[in-house]
XYZ file of C-alpha atoms in Angstrom:
284
model
C 60.702 29.278 -6.121
C 61.048 25.935 -4.353
C 60.565 27.601 -0.969
C 57.439 29.298 -2.291
C 56.007 25.960 -3.431
C 56.623 24.470 0.036
C 54.728 27.334 1.623
C 51.828 26.842 -0.772
C 51.654 23.106 -0.040
C 51.790 23.790 3.676
C 48.928 26.290 3.396
C 46.777 23.787 1.525
C 47.409 21.087 4.155
C 46.574 23.504 6.964
C 43.361 24.660 5.285
C 42.317 21.059 4.670
C 42.972 20.161 8.316
C 40.870 23.093 9.512
C 38.013 22.130 7.217
C 38.064 18.518 8.434
C 38.093 19.669 12.056
C 35.134 21.950 11.438
C 33.171 19.119 9.833
C 33.761 16.832 12.781
C 32.512 19.028 15.630
C 29.216 19.225 17.475
C 26.149 17.010 17.832
C 23.723 19.277 15.994
C 21.572 20.023 19.036
C 23.466 22.869 20.557
C 22.854 25.638 18.036
C 24.541 27.109 14.973
C 25.700 25.036 12.044
C 27.715 22.475 13.990
C 26.787 18.993 12.843
C 24.071 20.508 10.718
C 24.338 17.760 8.100
C 23.889 14.959 10.606
C 20.555 13.172 10.719
C 18.573 12.978 13.940
C 19.508 9.298 14.222
C 23.211 10.149 14.001
C 22.898 12.873 16.628
C 21.079 10.497 18.966
C 24.154 8.236 18.859
C 25.891 10.797 21.088
C 23.486 9.766 23.852
C 21.938 13.232 24.227
C 19.156 15.180 22.492
C 17.691 18.661 22.775
C 13.897 18.682 22.427
C 11.696 21.738 21.988
C 8.477 21.863 24.038
C 5.999 24.336 25.493
C 6.397 24.971 29.214
C 3.169 26.856 29.969
C 0.439 24.535 28.679
C -1.092 22.275 31.363
C -1.730 18.783 30.032
C 0.636 19.252 27.074
C 3.904 20.824 28.161
C 4.285 22.388 31.594
C 7.308 23.202 33.715
C 6.719 22.059 37.289
C 7.859 23.942 40.419
C 10.753 21.491 40.879
C 12.091 22.289 37.395
C 10.769 19.162 35.711
C 8.398 18.902 32.766
C 5.088 17.091 32.342
C 2.237 16.622 29.884
C 1.211 14.582 26.874
C 3.700 16.251 24.519
C 6.459 15.622 27.059
C 5.492 11.934 27.261
C 5.583 11.659 23.457
C 8.991 13.364 23.337
C 10.410 11.024 26.000
C 9.077 7.956 24.188
C 10.607 9.054 20.881
C 13.950 9.820 22.508
C 14.030 6.420 24.228
C 13.335 4.658 20.938
C 16.272 6.590 19.498
C 18.456 5.301 22.338
C 18.432 8.384 24.565
C 17.270 8.061 28.161
C 15.049 10.630 29.887
C 17.901 12.001 31.993
C 19.900 12.780 28.855
C 17.189 14.921 27.246
C 17.554 18.684 27.409
C 14.080 20.194 27.177
C 14.041 23.677 25.703
C 11.141 26.126 25.601
C 10.143 26.910 22.014
C 7.379 29.531 21.725
C 5.123 29.139 18.692
C 6.658 31.994 16.724
C 10.186 30.599 17.138
C 9.679 26.927 16.268
C 10.820 26.907 12.621
C 13.809 29.098 13.440
C 14.878 26.839 16.316
C 14.866 23.808 14.016
C 16.643 25.554 11.136
C 19.389 26.901 13.415
C 19.908 23.554 15.124
C 18.959 24.877 18.559
C 16.773 21.774 18.980
C 16.866 18.298 17.473
C 13.097 17.977 17.204
C 9.983 19.719 18.549
C 6.871 18.296 20.227
C 4.821 21.366 21.142
C 1.176 21.343 19.943
C 2.777 21.954 16.527
C 0.038 21.835 13.861
C 1.136 20.516 10.465
C 0.515 23.106 7.736
C 1.657 23.473 4.119
C 3.296 26.801 4.978
C 5.391 25.281 7.765
C 6.352 22.354 5.540
C 8.256 24.826 3.373
C 10.772 25.272 6.206
C 10.719 22.070 8.272
C 9.707 18.430 8.017
C 7.037 16.780 10.150
C 6.713 13.272 11.510
C 3.298 12.034 12.557
C 0.721 13.336 13.107
C 0.630 11.965 16.636
C -2.611 13.674 17.747
C -5.717 15.194 16.162
C -6.915 18.245 18.073
C -9.786 20.629 17.319
C -10.415 24.283 17.992
C -12.992 24.472 20.776
C -14.562 26.762 23.371
C -14.086 26.788 27.136
C -16.917 28.242 29.246
C -17.871 28.333 32.927
C -19.162 25.013 34.204
C -22.577 26.480 35.082
C -23.043 28.315 31.760
C -25.563 26.518 29.560
C -26.127 29.427 27.177
C -23.155 28.629 24.938
C -23.491 25.289 23.180
C -21.730 26.235 19.952
C -19.816 29.040 18.268
C -23.022 30.563 16.879
C -24.105 31.308 20.472
C -21.221 33.762 20.885
C -22.965 36.631 19.075
C -23.154 39.500 21.563
C -20.898 37.688 24.037
C -17.289 38.347 25.003
C -14.850 35.901 23.461
C -11.271 35.751 24.755
C -8.063 34.605 23.132
C -4.404 35.606 23.275
C -2.953 38.409 21.183
C -1.695 37.199 17.820
C -3.882 34.086 17.827
C -6.042 33.353 14.805
C -8.528 31.242 16.793
C -10.833 34.045 17.875
C -10.728 35.697 14.454
C -11.778 32.382 12.903
C -14.828 32.347 15.169
C -15.775 35.914 14.242
C -15.296 35.386 10.528
C -16.950 31.985 10.195
C -19.428 31.533 13.047
C -20.279 34.612 15.108
C -19.484 37.948 13.476
C -21.066 39.855 16.365
C -18.904 38.263 19.049
C -17.067 40.822 21.190
C -13.415 39.820 20.843
C -11.208 40.359 23.893
C -7.479 39.814 23.342
C -5.289 39.262 26.409
C -1.559 38.728 26.753
C -1.877 35.116 27.888
C -4.317 32.275 28.460
C -4.038 32.630 32.238
C -5.528 36.118 31.961
C -8.353 34.758 29.820
C -9.026 32.117 32.468
C -9.135 34.744 35.203
C -11.565 36.784 33.109
C -13.677 33.716 32.401
C -13.883 32.800 36.069
C -14.819 36.339 37.108
C -17.384 36.784 34.331
C -15.387 39.477 32.509
C -15.472 37.228 29.419
C -17.905 34.503 28.406
C -15.692 32.041 26.561
C -12.096 31.219 25.698
C -11.084 29.640 22.385
C -8.014 27.704 21.237
C -7.132 24.012 20.693
C -9.261 21.624 22.749
C -6.153 19.909 24.135
C -4.979 23.184 25.677
C -8.456 23.938 27.004
C -8.733 20.421 28.453
C -5.496 20.990 30.336
C -6.799 24.184 31.903
C -10.138 22.558 32.770
C -8.368 19.625 34.417
C -6.204 22.015 36.394
C -9.342 23.784 37.723
C -11.821 20.987 38.577
C -15.475 22.029 38.531
C -14.864 25.562 37.252
C -14.830 25.175 33.467
C -16.054 22.855 30.719
C -15.405 22.317 27.027
C -18.311 22.937 24.664
C -17.198 20.308 22.131
C -17.593 22.621 19.141
C -14.872 21.017 16.937
C -14.354 24.194 14.922
C -11.248 22.985 13.079
C -8.887 20.023 12.713
C -5.365 20.467 14.055
C -2.962 17.621 13.264
C -0.070 17.805 15.732
C 3.248 16.759 14.228
C 6.826 16.405 15.409
C 8.948 19.067 13.746
C 12.479 18.281 12.595
C 15.096 19.516 10.148
C 13.930 19.651 6.545
C 15.244 16.807 4.418
C 15.990 14.455 7.329
C 14.158 11.440 5.893
C 15.921 8.992 8.199
C 14.975 10.986 11.292
C 11.377 11.374 10.148
C 11.042 7.631 9.597
C 12.566 6.866 13.000
C 10.116 9.195 14.766
C 7.179 7.741 12.849
C 8.223 4.258 13.945
C 8.431 5.433 17.562
C 4.972 7.045 17.427
C 3.483 3.889 15.919
C 5.064 1.768 18.646
C 3.710 4.111 21.329
C 0.234 3.789 19.834
C 0.355 0.008 19.497
C 1.744 -0.515 22.998
C -1.146 1.328 24.632
C 1.170 3.998 26.087
C -0.289 6.638 23.754
C -3.842 6.061 25.018
C -2.699 5.823 28.624
C -0.898 9.168 28.447
C -3.690 10.962 26.574
C -6.326 9.827 29.068
C -4.099 10.770 32.001
C -3.614 14.346 30.853
C -6.896 15.120 29.048
C -9.421 12.743 30.643
C -9.922 14.585 33.981
C -11.580 17.466 32.098
C -14.174 15.165 30.533
C -12.315 15.220 27.213
C -13.085 12.143 25.139
C -9.836 10.748 23.762
C -10.424 9.229 20.334
C -8.244 6.998 18.221
C -4.817 8.275 17.146
C -4.597 9.723 13.640
C -3.000 7.787 10.784
C 0.688 8.526 10.419
C 1.690 10.142 7.115
C 4.319 8.100 5.280
């Protein structure tokens, strides 16, 4: 009986040790449940962060030929990380396609996301948002010499392009031009090729994305300035991380007040003729 009790005590000690070891591992940015209860601020104390971005959107988040990353969203992400105590060289940027953003945050694959991530009530059910840090609008991109399209209502009978799975083009058909001929391509680059060749008459998505493409192709395209919707871009992070949300909000406010926000926005969007307005009010 005594020997049995010793075994039981030993088993309890071993189980407790394993549980404590499991609770102490990981920094929360590498995936799975490791460190899942840590706040963003606590994870930043390790000196490294994993940040989700887009890598195929000129002006917002683009991977360069040398393997680096550039764009307004990238600048915002770097500024936030620095305010959290993490230098640029210690950031791991990770591609997060639109359909995978909530999952990446919930699983801990990324510490936060800056990727033209519009704040919506549906998304708020799964993740928290800091910001917004930018107010974008759905717009139209047309050829620079096309003066026939000055608004969405001018798209009736014309070919409108957007990517498969996007709601932008459907919004135009339902609310502005029901007789628009919708063309859905696999990617924006294909829409641009079609727009340049005349295969389509207009491309629609967020004006920030369109401005990036226009800036990348000087003299070929222009934004109509239709302002078909408001898209408040937020920084996505783990739901319930109040401390992390407040820290990001403070970083965004500092970026705005310092003039770095305006400088970055004009650098990446200005060459297209895009008029950068004032930053949106941060939600507390």
